[in-house]
Short mmCIF file of C-alpha atoms in Angstrom, two decimals:
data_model
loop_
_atom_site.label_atom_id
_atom_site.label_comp_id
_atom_site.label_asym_id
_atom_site.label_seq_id
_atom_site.Cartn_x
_atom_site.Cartn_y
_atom_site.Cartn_z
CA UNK Y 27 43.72 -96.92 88.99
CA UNK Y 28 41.50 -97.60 86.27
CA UNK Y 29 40.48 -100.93 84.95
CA UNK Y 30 42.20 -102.31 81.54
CA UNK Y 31 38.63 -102.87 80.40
CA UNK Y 32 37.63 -99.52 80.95
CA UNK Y 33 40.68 -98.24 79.55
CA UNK Y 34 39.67 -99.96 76.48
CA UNK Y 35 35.92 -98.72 76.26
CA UNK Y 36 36.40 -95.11 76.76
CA UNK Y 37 37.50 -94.42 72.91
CA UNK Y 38 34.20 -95.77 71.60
CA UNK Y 39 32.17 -92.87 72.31
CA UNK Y 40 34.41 -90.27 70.42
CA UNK Y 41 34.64 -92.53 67.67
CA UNK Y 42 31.12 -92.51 67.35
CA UNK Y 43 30.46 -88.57 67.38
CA UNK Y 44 32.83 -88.61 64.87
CA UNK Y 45 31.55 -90.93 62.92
CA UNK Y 46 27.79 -89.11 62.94
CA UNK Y 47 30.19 -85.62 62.32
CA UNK Y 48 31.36 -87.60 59.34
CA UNK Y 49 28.12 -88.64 57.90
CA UNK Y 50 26.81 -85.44 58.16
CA UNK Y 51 29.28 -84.04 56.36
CA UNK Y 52 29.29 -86.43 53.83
CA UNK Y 53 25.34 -85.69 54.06
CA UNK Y 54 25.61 -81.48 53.42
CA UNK Y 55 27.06 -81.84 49.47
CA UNK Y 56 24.97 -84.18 48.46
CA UNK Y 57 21.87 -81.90 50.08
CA UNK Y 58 23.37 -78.57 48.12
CA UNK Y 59 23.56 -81.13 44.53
CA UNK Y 60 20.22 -81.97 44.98
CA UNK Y 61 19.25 -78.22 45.41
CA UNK Y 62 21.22 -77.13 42.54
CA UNK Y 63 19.78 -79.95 40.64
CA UNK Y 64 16.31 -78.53 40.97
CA UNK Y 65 17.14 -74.86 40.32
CA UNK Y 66 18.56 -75.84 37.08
CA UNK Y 67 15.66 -77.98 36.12
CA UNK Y 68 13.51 -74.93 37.03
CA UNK Y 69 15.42 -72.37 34.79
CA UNK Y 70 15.21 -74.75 32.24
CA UNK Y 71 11.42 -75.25 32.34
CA UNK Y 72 11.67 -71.32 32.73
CA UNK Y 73 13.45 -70.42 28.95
CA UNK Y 74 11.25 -73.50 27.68
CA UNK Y 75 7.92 -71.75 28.74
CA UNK Y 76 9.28 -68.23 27.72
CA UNK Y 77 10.55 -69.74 24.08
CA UNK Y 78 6.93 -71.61 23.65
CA UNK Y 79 5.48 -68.41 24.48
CA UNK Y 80 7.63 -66.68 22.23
CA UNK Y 81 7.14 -68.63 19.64
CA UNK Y 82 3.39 -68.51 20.01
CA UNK Y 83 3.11 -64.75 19.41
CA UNK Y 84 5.08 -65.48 16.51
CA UNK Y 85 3.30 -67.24 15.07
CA UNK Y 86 -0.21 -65.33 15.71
CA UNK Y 87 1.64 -62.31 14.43
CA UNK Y 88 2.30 -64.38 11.15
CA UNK Y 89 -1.28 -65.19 11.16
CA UNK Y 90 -2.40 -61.91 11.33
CA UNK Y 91 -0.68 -60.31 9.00
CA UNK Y 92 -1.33 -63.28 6.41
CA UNK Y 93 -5.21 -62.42 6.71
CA UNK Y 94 -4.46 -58.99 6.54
CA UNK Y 95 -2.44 -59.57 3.14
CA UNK Y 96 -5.13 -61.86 2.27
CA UNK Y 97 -7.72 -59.67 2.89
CA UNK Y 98 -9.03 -58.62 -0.21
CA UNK Y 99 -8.92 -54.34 -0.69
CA UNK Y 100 -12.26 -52.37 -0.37
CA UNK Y 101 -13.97 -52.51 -3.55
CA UNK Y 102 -14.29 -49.07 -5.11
CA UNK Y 103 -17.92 -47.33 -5.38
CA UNK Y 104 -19.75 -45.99 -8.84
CA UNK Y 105 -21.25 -42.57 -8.38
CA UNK Y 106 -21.89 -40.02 -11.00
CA UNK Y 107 -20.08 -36.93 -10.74
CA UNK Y 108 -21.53 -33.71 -12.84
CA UNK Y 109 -22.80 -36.10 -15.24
CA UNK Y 110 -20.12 -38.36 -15.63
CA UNK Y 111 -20.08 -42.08 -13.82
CA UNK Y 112 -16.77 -42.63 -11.71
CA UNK Y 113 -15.00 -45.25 -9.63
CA UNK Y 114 -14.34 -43.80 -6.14
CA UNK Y 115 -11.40 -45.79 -4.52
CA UNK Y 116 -12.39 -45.89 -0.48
CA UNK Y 117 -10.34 -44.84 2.51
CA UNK Y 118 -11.00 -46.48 5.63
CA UNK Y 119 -14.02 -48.27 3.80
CA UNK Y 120 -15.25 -45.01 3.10
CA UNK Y 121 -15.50 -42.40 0.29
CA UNK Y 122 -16.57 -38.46 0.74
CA UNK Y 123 -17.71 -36.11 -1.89
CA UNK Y 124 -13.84 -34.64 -2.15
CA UNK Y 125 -12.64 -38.07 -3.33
CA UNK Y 126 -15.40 -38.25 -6.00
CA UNK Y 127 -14.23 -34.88 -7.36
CA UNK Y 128 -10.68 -35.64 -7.36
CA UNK Y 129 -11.73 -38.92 -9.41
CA UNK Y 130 -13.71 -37.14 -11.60
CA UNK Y 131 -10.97 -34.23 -11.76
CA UNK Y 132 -13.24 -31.45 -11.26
CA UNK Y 133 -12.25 -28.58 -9.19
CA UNK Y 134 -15.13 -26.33 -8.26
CA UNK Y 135 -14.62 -22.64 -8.11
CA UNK Y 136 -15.39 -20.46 -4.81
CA UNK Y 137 -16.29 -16.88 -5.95
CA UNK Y 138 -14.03 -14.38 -5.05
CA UNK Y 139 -15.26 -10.61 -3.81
CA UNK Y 140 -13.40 -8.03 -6.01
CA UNK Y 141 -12.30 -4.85 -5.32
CA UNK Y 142 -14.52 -1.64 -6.97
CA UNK Y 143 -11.65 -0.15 -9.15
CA UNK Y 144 -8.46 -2.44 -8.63
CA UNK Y 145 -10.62 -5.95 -8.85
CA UNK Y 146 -8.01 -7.10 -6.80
CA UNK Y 147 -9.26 -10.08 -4.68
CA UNK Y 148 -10.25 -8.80 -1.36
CA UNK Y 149 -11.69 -12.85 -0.48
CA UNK Y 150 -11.12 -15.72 -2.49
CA UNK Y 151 -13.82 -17.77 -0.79
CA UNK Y 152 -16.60 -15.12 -0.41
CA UNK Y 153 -19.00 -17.46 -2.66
CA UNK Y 154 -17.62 -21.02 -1.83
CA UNK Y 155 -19.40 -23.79 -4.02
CA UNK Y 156 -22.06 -26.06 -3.16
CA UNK Y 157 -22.94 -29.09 -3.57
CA UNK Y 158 -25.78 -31.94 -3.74
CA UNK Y 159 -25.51 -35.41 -3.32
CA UNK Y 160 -28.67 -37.09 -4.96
CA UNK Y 161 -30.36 -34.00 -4.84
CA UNK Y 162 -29.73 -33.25 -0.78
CA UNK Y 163 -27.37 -30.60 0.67
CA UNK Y 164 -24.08 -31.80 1.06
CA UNK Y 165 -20.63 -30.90 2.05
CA UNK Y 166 -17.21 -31.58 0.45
CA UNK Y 167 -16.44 -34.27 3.76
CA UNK Y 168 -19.95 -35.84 3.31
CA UNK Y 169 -19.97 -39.79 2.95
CA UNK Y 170 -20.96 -41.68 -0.42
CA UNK Y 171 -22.84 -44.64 -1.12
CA UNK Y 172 -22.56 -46.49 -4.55
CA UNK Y 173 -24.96 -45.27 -7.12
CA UNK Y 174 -25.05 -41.30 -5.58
CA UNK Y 175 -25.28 -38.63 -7.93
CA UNK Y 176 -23.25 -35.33 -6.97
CA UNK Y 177 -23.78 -32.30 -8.54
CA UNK Y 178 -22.16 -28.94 -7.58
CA UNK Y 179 -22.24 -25.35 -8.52
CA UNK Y 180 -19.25 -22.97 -8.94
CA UNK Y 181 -19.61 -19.62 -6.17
CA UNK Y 182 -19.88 -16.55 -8.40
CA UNK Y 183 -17.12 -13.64 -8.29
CA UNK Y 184 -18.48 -10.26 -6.96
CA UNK Y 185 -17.45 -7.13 -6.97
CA UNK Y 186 -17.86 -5.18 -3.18
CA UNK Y 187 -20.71 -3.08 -3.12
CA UNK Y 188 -20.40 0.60 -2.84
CA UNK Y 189 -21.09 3.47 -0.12
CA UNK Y 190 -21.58 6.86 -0.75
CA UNK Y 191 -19.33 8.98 1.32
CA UNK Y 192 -18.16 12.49 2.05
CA UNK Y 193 -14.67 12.99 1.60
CA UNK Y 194 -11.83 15.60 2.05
CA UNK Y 195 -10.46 17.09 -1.53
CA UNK Y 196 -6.63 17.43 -1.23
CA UNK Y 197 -5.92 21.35 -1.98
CA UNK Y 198 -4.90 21.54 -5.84
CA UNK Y 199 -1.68 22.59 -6.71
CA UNK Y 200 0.12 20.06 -5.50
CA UNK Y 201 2.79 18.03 -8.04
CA UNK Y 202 2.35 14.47 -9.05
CA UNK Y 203 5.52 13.86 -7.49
CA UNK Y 204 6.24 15.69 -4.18
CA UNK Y 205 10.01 16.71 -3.65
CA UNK Y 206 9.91 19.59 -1.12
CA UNK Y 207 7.75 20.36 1.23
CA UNK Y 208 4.21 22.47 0.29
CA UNK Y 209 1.93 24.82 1.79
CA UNK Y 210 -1.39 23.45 1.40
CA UNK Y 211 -4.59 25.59 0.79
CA UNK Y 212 -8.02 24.65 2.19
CA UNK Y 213 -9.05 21.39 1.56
CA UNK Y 214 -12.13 20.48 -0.27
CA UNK Y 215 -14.99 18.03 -0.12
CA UNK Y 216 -16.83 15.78 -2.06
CA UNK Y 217 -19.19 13.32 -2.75
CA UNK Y 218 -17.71 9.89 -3.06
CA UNK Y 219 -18.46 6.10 -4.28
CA UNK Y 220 -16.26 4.67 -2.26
CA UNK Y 221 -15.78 0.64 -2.11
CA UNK Y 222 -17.30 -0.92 0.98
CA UNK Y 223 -14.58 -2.88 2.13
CA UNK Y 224 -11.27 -1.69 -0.22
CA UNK Y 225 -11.64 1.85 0.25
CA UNK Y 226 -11.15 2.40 -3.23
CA UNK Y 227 -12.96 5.66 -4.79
CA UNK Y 228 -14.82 4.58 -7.78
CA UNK Y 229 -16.31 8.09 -8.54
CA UNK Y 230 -15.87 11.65 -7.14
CA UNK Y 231 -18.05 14.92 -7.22
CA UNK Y 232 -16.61 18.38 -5.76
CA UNK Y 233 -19.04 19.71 -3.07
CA UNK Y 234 -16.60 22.51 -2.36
CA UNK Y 235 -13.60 23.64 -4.25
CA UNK Y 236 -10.21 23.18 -2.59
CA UNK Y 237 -7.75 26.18 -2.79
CA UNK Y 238 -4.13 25.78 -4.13
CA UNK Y 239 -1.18 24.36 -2.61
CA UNK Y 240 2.56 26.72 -2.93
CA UNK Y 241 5.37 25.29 -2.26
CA UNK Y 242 7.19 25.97 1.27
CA UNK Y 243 8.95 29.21 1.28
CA UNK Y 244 9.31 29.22 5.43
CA UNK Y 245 12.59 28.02 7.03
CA UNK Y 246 10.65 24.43 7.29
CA UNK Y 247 12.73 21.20 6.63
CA UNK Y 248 11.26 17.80 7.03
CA UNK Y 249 13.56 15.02 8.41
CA UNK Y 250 12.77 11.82 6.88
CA UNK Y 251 13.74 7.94 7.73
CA UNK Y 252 13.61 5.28 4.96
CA UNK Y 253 13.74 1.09 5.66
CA UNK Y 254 12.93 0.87 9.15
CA UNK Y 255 11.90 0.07 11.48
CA UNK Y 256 15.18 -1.85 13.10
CA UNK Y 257 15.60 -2.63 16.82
CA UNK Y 258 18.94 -0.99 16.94
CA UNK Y 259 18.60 2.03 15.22
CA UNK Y 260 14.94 3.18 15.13
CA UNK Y 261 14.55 3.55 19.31
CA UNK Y 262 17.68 5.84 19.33
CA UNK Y 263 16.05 8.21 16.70
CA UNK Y 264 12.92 8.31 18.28
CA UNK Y 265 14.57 8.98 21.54
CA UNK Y 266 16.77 12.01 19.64
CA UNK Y 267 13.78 12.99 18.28
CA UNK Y 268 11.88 13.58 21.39
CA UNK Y 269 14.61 14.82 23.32
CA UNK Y 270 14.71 17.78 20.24
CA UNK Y 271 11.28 17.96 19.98
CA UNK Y 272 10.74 17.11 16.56
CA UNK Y 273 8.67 15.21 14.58
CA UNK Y 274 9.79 13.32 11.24
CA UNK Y 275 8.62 11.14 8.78
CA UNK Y 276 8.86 7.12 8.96
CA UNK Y 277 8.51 5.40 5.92
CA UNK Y 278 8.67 1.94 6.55
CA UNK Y 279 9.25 -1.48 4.76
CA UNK Y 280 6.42 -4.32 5.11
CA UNK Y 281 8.74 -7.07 6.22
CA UNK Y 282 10.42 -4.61 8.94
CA UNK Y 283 6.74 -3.24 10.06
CA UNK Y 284 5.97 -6.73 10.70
CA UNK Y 285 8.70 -7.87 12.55
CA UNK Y 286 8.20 -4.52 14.72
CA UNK Y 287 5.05 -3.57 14.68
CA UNK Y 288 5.04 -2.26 18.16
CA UNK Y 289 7.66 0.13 16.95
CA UNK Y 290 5.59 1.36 14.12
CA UNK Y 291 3.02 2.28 17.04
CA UNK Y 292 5.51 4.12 18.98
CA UNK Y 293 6.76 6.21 16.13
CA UNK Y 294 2.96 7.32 15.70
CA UNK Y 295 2.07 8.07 19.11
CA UNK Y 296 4.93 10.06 19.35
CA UNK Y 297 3.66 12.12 16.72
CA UNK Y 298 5.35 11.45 13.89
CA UNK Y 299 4.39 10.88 10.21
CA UNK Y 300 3.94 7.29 8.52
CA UNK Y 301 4.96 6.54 5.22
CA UNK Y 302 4.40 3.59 2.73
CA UNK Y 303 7.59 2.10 1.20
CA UNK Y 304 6.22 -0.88 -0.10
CA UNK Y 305 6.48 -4.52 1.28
CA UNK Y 306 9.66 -5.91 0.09
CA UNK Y 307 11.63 -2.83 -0.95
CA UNK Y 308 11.90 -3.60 -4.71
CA UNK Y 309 14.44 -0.81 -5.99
CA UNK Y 310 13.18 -2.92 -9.92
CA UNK Y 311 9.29 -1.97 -8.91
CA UNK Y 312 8.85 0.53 -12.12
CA UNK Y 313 9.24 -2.33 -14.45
CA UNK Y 314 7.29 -4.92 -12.70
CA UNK Y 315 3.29 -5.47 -13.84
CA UNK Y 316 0.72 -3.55 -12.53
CA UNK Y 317 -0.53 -6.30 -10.11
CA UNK Y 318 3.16 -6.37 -8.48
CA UNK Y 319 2.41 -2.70 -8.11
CA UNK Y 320 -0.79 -3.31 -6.33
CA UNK Y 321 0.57 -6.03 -4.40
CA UNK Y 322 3.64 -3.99 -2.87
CA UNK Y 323 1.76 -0.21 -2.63
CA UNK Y 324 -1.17 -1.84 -1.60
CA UNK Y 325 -0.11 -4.62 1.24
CA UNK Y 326 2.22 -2.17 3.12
CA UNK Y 327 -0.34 0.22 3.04
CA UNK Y 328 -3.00 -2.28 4.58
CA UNK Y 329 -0.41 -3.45 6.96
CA UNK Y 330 0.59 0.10 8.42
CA UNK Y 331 -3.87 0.93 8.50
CA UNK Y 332 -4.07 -2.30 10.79
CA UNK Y 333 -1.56 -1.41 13.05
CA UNK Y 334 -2.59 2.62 13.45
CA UNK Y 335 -5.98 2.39 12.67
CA UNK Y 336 -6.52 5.13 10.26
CA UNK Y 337 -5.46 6.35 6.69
CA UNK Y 338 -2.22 6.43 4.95
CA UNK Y 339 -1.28 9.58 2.73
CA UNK Y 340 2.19 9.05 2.00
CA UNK Y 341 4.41 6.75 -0.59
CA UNK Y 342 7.61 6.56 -1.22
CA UNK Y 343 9.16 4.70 -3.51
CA UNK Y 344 12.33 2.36 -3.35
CA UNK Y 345 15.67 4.54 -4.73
CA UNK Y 346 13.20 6.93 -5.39
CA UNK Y 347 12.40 5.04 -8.83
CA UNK Y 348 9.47 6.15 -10.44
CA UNK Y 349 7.22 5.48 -13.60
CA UNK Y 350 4.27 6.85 -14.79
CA UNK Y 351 2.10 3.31 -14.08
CA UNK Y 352 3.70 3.26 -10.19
CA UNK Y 353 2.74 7.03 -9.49
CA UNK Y 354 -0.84 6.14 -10.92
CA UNK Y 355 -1.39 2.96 -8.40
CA UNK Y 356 0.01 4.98 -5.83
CA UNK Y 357 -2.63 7.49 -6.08
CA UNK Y 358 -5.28 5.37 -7.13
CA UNK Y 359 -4.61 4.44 -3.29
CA UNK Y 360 -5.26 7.64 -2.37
CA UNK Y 361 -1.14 8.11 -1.62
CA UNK Y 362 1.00 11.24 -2.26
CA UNK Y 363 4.32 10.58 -3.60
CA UNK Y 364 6.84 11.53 -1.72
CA UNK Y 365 10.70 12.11 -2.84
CA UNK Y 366 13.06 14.59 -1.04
CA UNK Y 367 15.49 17.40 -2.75
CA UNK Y 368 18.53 16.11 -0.10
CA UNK Y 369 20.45 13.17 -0.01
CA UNK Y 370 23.60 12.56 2.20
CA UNK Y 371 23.80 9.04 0.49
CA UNK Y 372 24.03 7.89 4.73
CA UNK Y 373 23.12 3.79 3.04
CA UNK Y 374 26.71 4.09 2.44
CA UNK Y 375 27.86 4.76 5.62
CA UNK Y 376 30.16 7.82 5.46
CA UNK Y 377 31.58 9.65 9.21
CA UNK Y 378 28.64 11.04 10.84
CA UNK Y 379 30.12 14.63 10.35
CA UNK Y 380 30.45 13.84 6.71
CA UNK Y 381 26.57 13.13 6.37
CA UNK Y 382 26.05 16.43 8.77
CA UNK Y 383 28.17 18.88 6.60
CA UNK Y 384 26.65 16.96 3.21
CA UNK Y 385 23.06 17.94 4.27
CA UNK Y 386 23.86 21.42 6.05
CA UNK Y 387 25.63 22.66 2.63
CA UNK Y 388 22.22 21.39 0.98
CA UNK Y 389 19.29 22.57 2.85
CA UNK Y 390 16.72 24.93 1.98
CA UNK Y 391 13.25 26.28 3.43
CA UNK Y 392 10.65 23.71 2.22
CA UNK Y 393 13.70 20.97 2.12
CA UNK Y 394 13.01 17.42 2.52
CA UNK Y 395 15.89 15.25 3.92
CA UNK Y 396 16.42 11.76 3.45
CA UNK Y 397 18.21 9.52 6.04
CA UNK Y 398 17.55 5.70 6.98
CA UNK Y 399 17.15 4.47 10.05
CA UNK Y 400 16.79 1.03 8.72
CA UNK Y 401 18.77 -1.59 6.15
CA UNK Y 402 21.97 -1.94 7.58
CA UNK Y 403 24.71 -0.16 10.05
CA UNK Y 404 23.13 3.23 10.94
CA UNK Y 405 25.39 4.13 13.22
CA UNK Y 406 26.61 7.20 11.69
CA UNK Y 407 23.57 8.41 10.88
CA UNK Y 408 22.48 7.97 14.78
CA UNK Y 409 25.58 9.73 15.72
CA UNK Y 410 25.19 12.78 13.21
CA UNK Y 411 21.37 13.27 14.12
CA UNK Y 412 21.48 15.65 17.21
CA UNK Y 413 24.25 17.70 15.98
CA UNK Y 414 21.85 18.23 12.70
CA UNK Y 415 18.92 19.27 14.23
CA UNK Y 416 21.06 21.60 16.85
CA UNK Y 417 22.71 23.22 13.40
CA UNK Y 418 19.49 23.44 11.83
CA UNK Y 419 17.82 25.29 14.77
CA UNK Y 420 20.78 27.64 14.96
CA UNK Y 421 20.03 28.49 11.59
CA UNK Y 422 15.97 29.69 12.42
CA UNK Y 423 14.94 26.39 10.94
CA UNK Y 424 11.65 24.40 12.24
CA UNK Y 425 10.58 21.24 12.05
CA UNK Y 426 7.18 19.76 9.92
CA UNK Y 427 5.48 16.69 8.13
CA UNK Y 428 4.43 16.31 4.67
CA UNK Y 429 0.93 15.75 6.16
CA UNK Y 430 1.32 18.25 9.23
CA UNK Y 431 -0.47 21.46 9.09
CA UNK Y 432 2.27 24.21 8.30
CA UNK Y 433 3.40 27.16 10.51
CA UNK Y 434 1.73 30.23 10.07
CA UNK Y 435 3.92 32.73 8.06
#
């Protein structure tokens, strides 16, 4: 039995663990305040430090662009341009010789090399100006000093010197305007002042006579192809063409031949004939100037030497419109022109067998046949081409160039 006293003293512990489990709850808030007391205080510190810092940069920016503002502008230079004194704003605190010029608006000239016969430019800088600044070598990027003195000379224009050359004679006989096909005679030779760089024949003397050309009295047609070349079209007549064995004539447009020059390649090392039909196809060219002549006879010509490396003989023109000034620039070039006696009108896209039975009820020995294998949908023309050529043979006819060497009789 246990003792009233003891009875009464055994609560006192468990009052007192209590107790401490009180106080140390009591203790554990307080603790986390305290903790989230100084976390705040540090973030606040934190945005105070990053707006002072903030603020700071501000401010220097401020500064800096009020001394840049401030900042008074380079003060322009005097120099003497050709005689005449000029202010010569600077650039970066500097001036060069081409601001000088342009503030004394003077515009030297480079001297151009000229074509032989044409004078057409063949380089516009061949001669470029020079210049001195106070009496020294200079160039048009060369730095200036107040008080320089520039002086510069204009390049003079040229014209290319001249080689003496042998050259074939075309056989005579031939019409200033070729329609149908012609037999040539021999050809000749002669002496010629030919431009060193253009080409151009300034002068000519006959070393030996060439005989006459006839026209084509054989069962010869020539096949020809006008405003290519064209992705589409053009590889499906070349691959007619050399399944048939025959060679044609490509005259080509400068834009096309420069999209495709690799095609203008394959149509030559298949054999086949190239022809000039100027740059941009112009069907207005007769009543253009002569240096629009020049320009569109003369570039597509350059462009189809530079991709097959050797002369051109043939030019046609666009629609076959002709005047007396286009026919002379064309063979100032050294260019036959070249028209055709049949036309199927194919640019308008009739049925295939309407273009076959259109040229069949039209050909002739000597005949020269125009089709297109460029400018638009040539479907029809593609689809008509075999048939034409099997036709033709059935008929005893062969196949030829204007610039081929003709079958022997």
């Amino acid at each position: 039995m246990i003792p009233v006293e003891q009875q009464g003293q055994q609560p006192q512990p468990a009052r007192q663990d209590h107790q401490d489990h009180q106080d140390h709850e009591d203790q554990r808030p307080r603790l986390g305040r305290r903790q989230s007391q100084r976390q705040r205080r540090r973030r606040r510190r934190l945005r105070r430090s990053r707006r002072a810092t903030a603020f700071a940069t501000l401010v220097l920016l401020a500064l800096a662009l009020s001394a840049v503002a401030s900042r008074p502008p380079s003060s322009p230079i005097a120099v003497t341009v050709a005689g005449t004194l000029v202010k010569v704003r600077r650039h970066g605190g500097s001036a060069s010789v081409a601001d000088a010029l342009r503030a004394a608006r003077a515009a030297p000239h480079d001297g151009a090399l000229l074509a032989v016969v044409s004078h057409r430019v063949l380089d516009a800088h061949h001669d470029p100006a020079t210049f001195l600044v106070d009496g020294h070598p200079a160039l048009r990027a060369s730095e200036l000093e107040s008080g320089d003195t520039i002086t510069f000379a204009d390049g003079i224009d040229s014209v290319e010197s001249v080689e003496l050359r042998e050259t074939p004679l075309e056989p005579d006989g031939r019409p200033a305007v070729e329609r149908t096909l012609w037999r040539a005679g021999h050809a000749g030779v002669a002496n010629s002042q030919v431009g060193a760089v253009s080409g151009e024949v300034l002068s000519s003397t006959r070393i030996l006579s060439a005989t006459a050309a006839v026209p084509e009295r054989a069962n010869v047609v020539a096949l020809t192809f006008d405003d290519g070349p064209n992705a589409q079209w053009t590889p499906q007549v070349l691959q007619i063409l050399q399944d048939e064995g025959v060679k044609a004539t490509f005259c080509t447009v400068g834009y096309a031949t420069q999209r495709y020059p690799d095609l203008v390649r394959l149509e030559h090392d298949r054999g086949h004939a190239a022809c000039d039909h100027t740059l941009h196809h112009p069907l207005t060219l007769p009543s253009k100037p002569r240096a629009t002549l020049e320009d569109e006879i003369f570039g597509q010509a350059d462009k189809l030497e530079e991709i097959l490396h050797e002369s051109l003989h043939l030019y046609r023109p666009p629609g076959g419109n002709l005047s007396p000034l286009v026919i002379e620039v064309a063979h100032q070039r050294g260019l036959r022109v070249l028209l055709w006696d049949v036309d199927p009108h194919d640019y308008q896209r009739p049925p295939a067998p309407v273009i076959l039975q259109r040229i069949l009820d039209r050909v002739r020995p000597g005949s020269i046949i125009l089709m297109h294998d460029g400018g638009g949908d040539r479907s029809q023309t593609v689809a008509m081409l075999r048939p034409l050529i099997e036709a033709l043979k059935g008929r005893g006819y062969s196949f030829s160039t204007p610039v081929d060497e003709p079958p022997a009789l």
